[in-house]
Short mmCIF file of C-alpha atoms and ligand atoms in Angstrom, two decimals:
data_model
loop_
_atom_site.label_atom_id
_atom_site.label_comp_id
_atom_site.label_asym_id
_atom_site.label_seq_id
_atom_site.Cartn_x
_atom_site.Cartn_y
_atom_site.Cartn_z
CA MET N 135 139.62 -100.44 75.92
CA ARG N 136 137.09 -101.00 78.30
CA LYS N 137 135.14 -104.14 77.92
CA HIS N 138 131.71 -103.81 76.18
CA ILE N 139 129.09 -105.81 77.97
CA VAL N 140 125.38 -106.77 77.32
CA ALA N 141 124.06 -108.80 80.19
CA GLY N 142 120.55 -110.30 80.15
CA ASN N 143 118.67 -110.29 83.46
CA TRP N 144 115.98 -112.72 83.26
CA LYS N 145 114.52 -112.15 86.87
CA MET N 146 112.02 -114.54 87.61
CA ASN N 147 110.83 -115.40 84.17
CA THR N 148 110.59 -118.50 82.00
CA THR N 149 110.29 -122.11 83.21
CA VAL N 150 113.61 -124.27 83.11
CA PRO N 151 112.73 -125.70 79.41
CA GLU N 152 112.02 -122.29 78.21
CA GLY N 153 115.08 -120.85 79.79
CA ILE N 154 117.22 -123.60 77.96
CA ALA N 155 115.52 -122.81 74.77
CA LEU N 156 116.12 -119.06 75.39
CA ALA N 157 119.89 -119.78 76.17
CA GLU N 158 120.33 -121.93 73.05
CA ALA N 159 118.80 -119.24 70.97
CA VAL N 160 121.20 -116.57 72.45
CA VAL N 161 124.06 -118.77 71.68
CA ALA N 162 122.96 -119.53 68.13
CA LYS N 163 122.81 -115.85 67.32
CA SER N 164 125.69 -114.79 69.26
CA ALA N 165 128.20 -115.20 66.27
CA GLU N 166 126.68 -111.99 64.71
CA VAL N 167 127.89 -109.89 67.62
CA PRO N 168 131.29 -108.46 67.28
CA ALA N 169 133.91 -110.38 69.31
CA ASP N 170 134.73 -107.66 71.77
CA VAL N 171 131.22 -107.57 73.18
CA GLN N 172 131.04 -109.77 76.33
CA LEU N 173 127.41 -111.38 76.31
CA ILE N 174 126.11 -112.59 79.75
CA ILE N 175 122.79 -114.37 80.76
CA ALA N 176 121.81 -114.07 84.33
CA THR N 177 119.05 -116.70 84.98
CA PRO N 178 117.03 -117.95 87.90
CA PHE N 179 119.06 -120.32 90.30
CA THR N 180 117.05 -123.47 88.98
CA HIS N 181 118.15 -122.55 85.38
CA LEU N 182 121.76 -122.29 86.17
CA TYR N 183 122.89 -125.65 85.78
CA PRO N 184 121.19 -126.45 82.40
CA CYS N 185 121.65 -123.03 80.87
CA GLY N 186 125.36 -123.40 82.02
CA LYS N 187 125.46 -126.48 80.01
CA ALA N 188 123.87 -124.87 77.15
CA VAL N 189 126.55 -121.79 76.93
CA GLU N 190 129.59 -124.15 78.10
CA GLY N 191 132.21 -123.46 75.53
CA THR N 192 130.75 -120.48 73.89
CA ARG N 193 131.12 -116.85 74.11
CA VAL N 194 128.22 -116.45 76.29
CA ALA N 195 128.96 -116.31 80.01
CA LEU N 196 126.79 -117.35 82.91
CA SER N 197 125.62 -115.19 85.81
CA ALA N 198 123.39 -115.55 88.86
CA GLU N 199 120.90 -112.77 89.84
CA ASN N 200 122.04 -113.14 93.64
CA CYS N 201 123.76 -114.97 96.19
CA ALA N 202 123.61 -115.52 99.90
CA ASP N 203 125.62 -113.41 102.42
CA LYS N 204 126.80 -116.49 104.10
CA ALA N 205 129.62 -119.00 102.87
CA LYS N 206 127.82 -122.24 103.87
CA GLY N 207 125.62 -123.88 106.61
CA ALA N 208 122.02 -123.76 107.87
CA TYR N 209 120.65 -120.96 105.97
CA THR N 210 117.62 -122.49 104.48
CA GLY N 211 116.58 -121.55 100.90
CA GLU N 212 119.98 -119.89 100.23
CA ILE N 213 122.43 -120.14 97.39
CA SER N 214 126.06 -120.00 98.21
CA VAL N 215 128.93 -118.69 95.84
CA ASP N 216 130.31 -122.02 95.68
CA MET N 217 127.11 -123.61 94.25
CA LEU N 218 127.29 -120.92 91.84
CA THR N 219 130.81 -121.44 90.38
CA SER N 220 130.08 -125.29 90.73
CA VAL N 221 127.50 -124.86 87.92
CA GLY N 222 129.59 -122.60 85.79
CA CYS N 223 128.69 -119.21 86.88
CA GLU N 224 131.42 -116.56 86.07
CA TYR N 225 129.34 -113.53 87.45
CA THR N 226 126.57 -112.68 89.99
CA ILE N 227 124.55 -109.72 89.86
CA LEU N 228 124.15 -108.13 93.24
CA GLY N 229 122.20 -105.22 94.75
CA HIS N 230 119.56 -104.96 92.08
CA SER N 231 116.76 -102.59 93.13
CA GLU N 232 114.20 -105.09 93.25
CA ARG N 233 116.16 -106.98 95.93
CA ARG N 234 117.03 -103.94 97.76
CA GLN N 235 113.09 -102.60 97.41
CA TYR N 236 111.51 -106.19 97.99
CA TYR N 237 113.91 -108.45 99.92
CA GLY N 238 115.54 -105.95 102.40
CA GLU N 239 118.85 -106.04 100.58
CA THR N 240 121.16 -103.51 102.38
CA ASP N 241 124.57 -102.22 101.65
CA GLU N 242 126.05 -104.20 104.49
CA LYS N 243 124.83 -107.56 103.22
CA LEU N 244 126.09 -106.51 99.89
CA VAL N 245 129.64 -105.99 101.33
CA GLU N 246 129.68 -109.52 102.45
CA LYS N 247 128.19 -110.78 99.41
CA THR N 248 130.61 -109.18 97.24
CA ARG N 249 133.45 -110.38 99.42
CA LEU N 250 132.25 -113.73 99.24
CA ALA N 251 131.46 -113.61 95.60
CA LEU N 252 135.16 -112.23 94.72
CA ALA N 253 136.71 -114.61 96.91
CA ALA N 254 135.06 -117.57 95.07
CA GLY N 255 136.13 -116.09 91.88
CA LEU N 256 132.90 -114.93 90.65
CA LYS N 257 132.87 -111.29 88.91
CA VAL N 258 130.27 -108.85 90.50
CA ILE N 259 127.86 -106.60 88.52
CA LEU N 260 126.61 -104.30 91.39
CA CYS N 261 123.47 -102.21 90.64
CA VAL N 262 123.01 -98.82 91.72
CA GLY N 263 120.31 -96.20 91.19
CA GLU N 264 117.87 -93.80 92.61
CA ASN N 265 114.04 -94.21 92.51
CA LEU N 266 111.63 -91.56 91.08
CA GLU N 267 111.27 -89.45 94.24
CA GLU N 268 115.08 -89.28 94.70
CA ARG N 269 115.38 -88.26 90.92
CA GLU N 270 112.69 -85.62 91.47
CA ALA N 271 114.34 -84.21 94.72
CA GLU N 272 117.68 -84.20 92.57
CA LYS N 273 119.30 -86.55 95.01
CA HIS N 274 120.23 -89.07 92.31
CA PHE N 275 124.01 -88.17 92.47
CA ASP N 276 124.20 -88.46 96.11
CA VAL N 277 122.01 -91.64 96.19
CA CYS N 278 124.46 -93.59 93.70
CA LYS N 279 127.70 -92.02 95.33
CA THR N 280 126.29 -93.59 98.83
CA GLN N 281 125.56 -96.89 97.48
CA ILE N 282 128.96 -97.00 95.75
CA VAL N 283 130.88 -95.77 98.76
CA ASN N 284 128.89 -98.08 101.19
CA VAL N 285 129.84 -101.23 99.32
CA LEU N 286 132.70 -100.72 97.03
CA TYR N 287 134.95 -98.37 99.03
CA ASN N 288 135.43 -101.51 101.30
CA PHE N 289 137.32 -103.12 98.32
CA THR N 290 140.81 -102.81 96.86
CA ALA N 291 142.03 -101.63 93.45
CA GLU N 292 142.65 -105.17 92.31
CA ASP N 293 139.24 -106.24 93.41
CA MET N 294 137.58 -103.50 91.36
CA LYS N 295 139.07 -105.22 88.06
CA ASN N 296 136.38 -108.07 88.96
CA ILE N 297 133.76 -105.47 89.68
CA VAL N 298 131.27 -103.78 87.03
CA ILE N 299 128.57 -101.23 88.01
CA ALA N 300 125.16 -101.16 86.57
CA TYR N 301 123.49 -97.83 86.87
CA GLU N 302 119.82 -98.61 86.72
CA PRO N 303 117.19 -95.65 87.66
CA VAL N 304 114.50 -97.55 89.22
CA TRP N 305 112.00 -95.27 87.38
CA ALA N 306 113.37 -96.74 84.13
CA ILE N 307 113.14 -100.36 84.98
CA GLY N 308 110.19 -102.08 83.54
CA THR N 309 108.55 -98.85 82.91
CA GLY N 310 109.30 -98.20 79.26
CA LYS N 311 110.45 -95.03 80.21
CA THR N 312 114.36 -94.88 79.60
CA ALA N 313 116.78 -92.21 80.80
CA THR N 314 117.78 -90.02 77.97
CA ALA N 315 121.35 -90.66 76.80
CA GLU N 316 122.25 -87.30 78.33
CA GLN N 317 120.76 -88.20 81.63
CA ALA N 318 122.55 -91.56 81.81
CA GLU N 319 125.89 -90.23 80.51
CA GLU N 320 125.80 -87.71 83.37
CA ILE N 321 125.50 -90.13 86.05
CA HIS N 322 127.95 -92.54 84.43
CA ALA N 323 130.64 -89.92 84.16
CA PHE N 324 129.74 -89.13 87.83
CA ILE N 325 130.03 -92.80 89.05
CA ARG N 326 133.25 -93.06 87.12
CA LYS N 327 134.56 -90.17 89.19
CA VAL N 328 133.39 -91.47 92.38
CA VAL N 329 135.45 -94.51 91.43
CA ALA N 330 138.33 -92.43 90.62
CA ASP N 331 138.24 -90.56 93.81
CA LYS N 332 138.82 -93.78 95.72
CA PHE N 333 140.83 -96.04 93.36
CA GLY N 334 142.53 -93.73 90.94
CA ALA N 335 141.84 -92.79 87.26
CA GLU N 336 143.30 -95.85 85.83
CA VAL N 337 141.22 -98.27 87.62
CA ALA N 338 137.91 -95.96 86.86
CA ASP N 339 138.89 -95.81 83.23
CA GLU N 340 139.27 -99.37 82.96
CA MET N 341 135.76 -100.33 84.73
CA SER N 342 132.72 -101.09 82.66
CA ILE N 343 129.62 -99.28 83.64
CA LEU N 344 126.46 -100.51 82.43
CA TYR N 345 123.22 -98.77 81.85
CA GLY N 346 119.78 -100.66 82.90
CA GLY N 347 116.32 -99.54 82.68
CA SER N 348 113.93 -100.05 79.56
CA CYS N 349 117.12 -100.49 77.13
CA LYS N 350 115.92 -101.99 73.84
CA PRO N 351 117.18 -102.23 70.48
CA SER N 352 115.62 -99.12 69.44
CA ASN N 353 117.35 -96.97 72.04
CA ALA N 354 120.58 -98.94 72.78
CA LYS N 355 122.68 -97.28 70.08
CA GLU N 356 122.03 -93.96 71.29
CA LEU N 357 122.94 -94.98 74.94
CA PHE N 358 125.85 -96.78 73.96
CA ALA N 359 127.23 -93.98 71.77
CA MET N 360 127.96 -92.05 75.18
CA ALA N 361 131.39 -92.07 76.36
CA ASP N 362 130.97 -93.55 79.81
CA ILE N 363 128.15 -96.08 78.90
CA ASP N 364 129.89 -99.35 78.31
CA GLY N 365 126.92 -101.67 77.74
CA GLY N 366 123.77 -102.49 79.23
CA LEU N 367 122.03 -104.93 81.77
CA ILE N 368 118.77 -105.87 80.01
CA GLY N 369 115.57 -107.06 81.91
CA GLY N 370 112.33 -107.30 79.57
CA ALA N 371 114.37 -107.18 76.23
CA ALA N 372 116.74 -110.20 77.29
CA LEU N 373 113.72 -112.58 77.30
CA LYS N 374 113.67 -112.54 73.50
CA ALA N 375 117.01 -113.60 71.81
CA ASP N 376 116.41 -111.12 68.92
CA ASP N 377 115.92 -108.41 71.04
CA PHE N 378 118.81 -109.26 73.04
CA ILE N 379 121.11 -109.64 70.32
CA GLY N 380 119.78 -106.64 68.57
CA ILE N 381 120.97 -104.71 71.64
CA ALA N 382 124.47 -106.27 71.48
CA LEU N 383 124.65 -105.27 67.77
CA SER N 384 124.30 -101.48 69.02
CA PHE N 385 127.71 -100.71 69.59
P1 PGA C 563 114.01 -103.76 82.25
O1 PGA C 563 114.89 -104.03 83.72
O2 PGA C 563 115.21 -103.64 81.04
O3 PGA C 563 113.14 -104.53 82.08
O4 PGA C 563 113.69 -102.27 82.47
C1 PGA C 563 116.32 -103.68 83.78
C2 PGA C 563 116.99 -104.51 84.98
O5 PGA C 563 115.98 -104.41 86.01
O6 PGA C 563 117.95 -105.05 85.08
#
């Protein structure tokens, strides 16, 4: 059985006190969620230490939203993978479309970041997905494949055990426009095949593939019912504990 995962991506939202309260609310409500669902909160860097304390010893895992592409040293303003593990991170999101779009995140940098993260013992949630123009030109399969080949094909089948892919169509992020369950399933199945082509069917079958893009309690059930959708990477709806837990109750 593949792992079901519901991960909240807080992005650049909440102050530290608000973030702590949100983490505590998620922990308080997490008992309602079936034990086989892995809950993750990905918080801003400033929040990781106190939110890590809030989730310590609970079933809620801590994630960063990004990490540096260098191990340590004179890289002003960057946060290393060792810093992340030192505050209790188990995961980091990498390659979110907002980082690709606004901060020049390239596949080359993502290879380095993934390498460093895995070496430090972090699990990686790698985001892939097409923008609206690419979807309309029916290039979404090619775009996702290229992103996976450029980054993940540099790793081993063993590494893949610590990697989760999040398919996030850019046109569905924060827009209220969700991919239909069928649209999402079609590409999730394709992504699994791209993974199988390089690493074999067993690795691909065991890998969790999350959907992201305006996922909420009202549409999560339909999405999670699909054979190749193993959970969600949740933005806006992760900022309310009730909505986040509501999504996790949708399996
Ligand atoms: P959204 O964001 O749920 O607000 O659309 C998802 C994401 O970007 O991870």
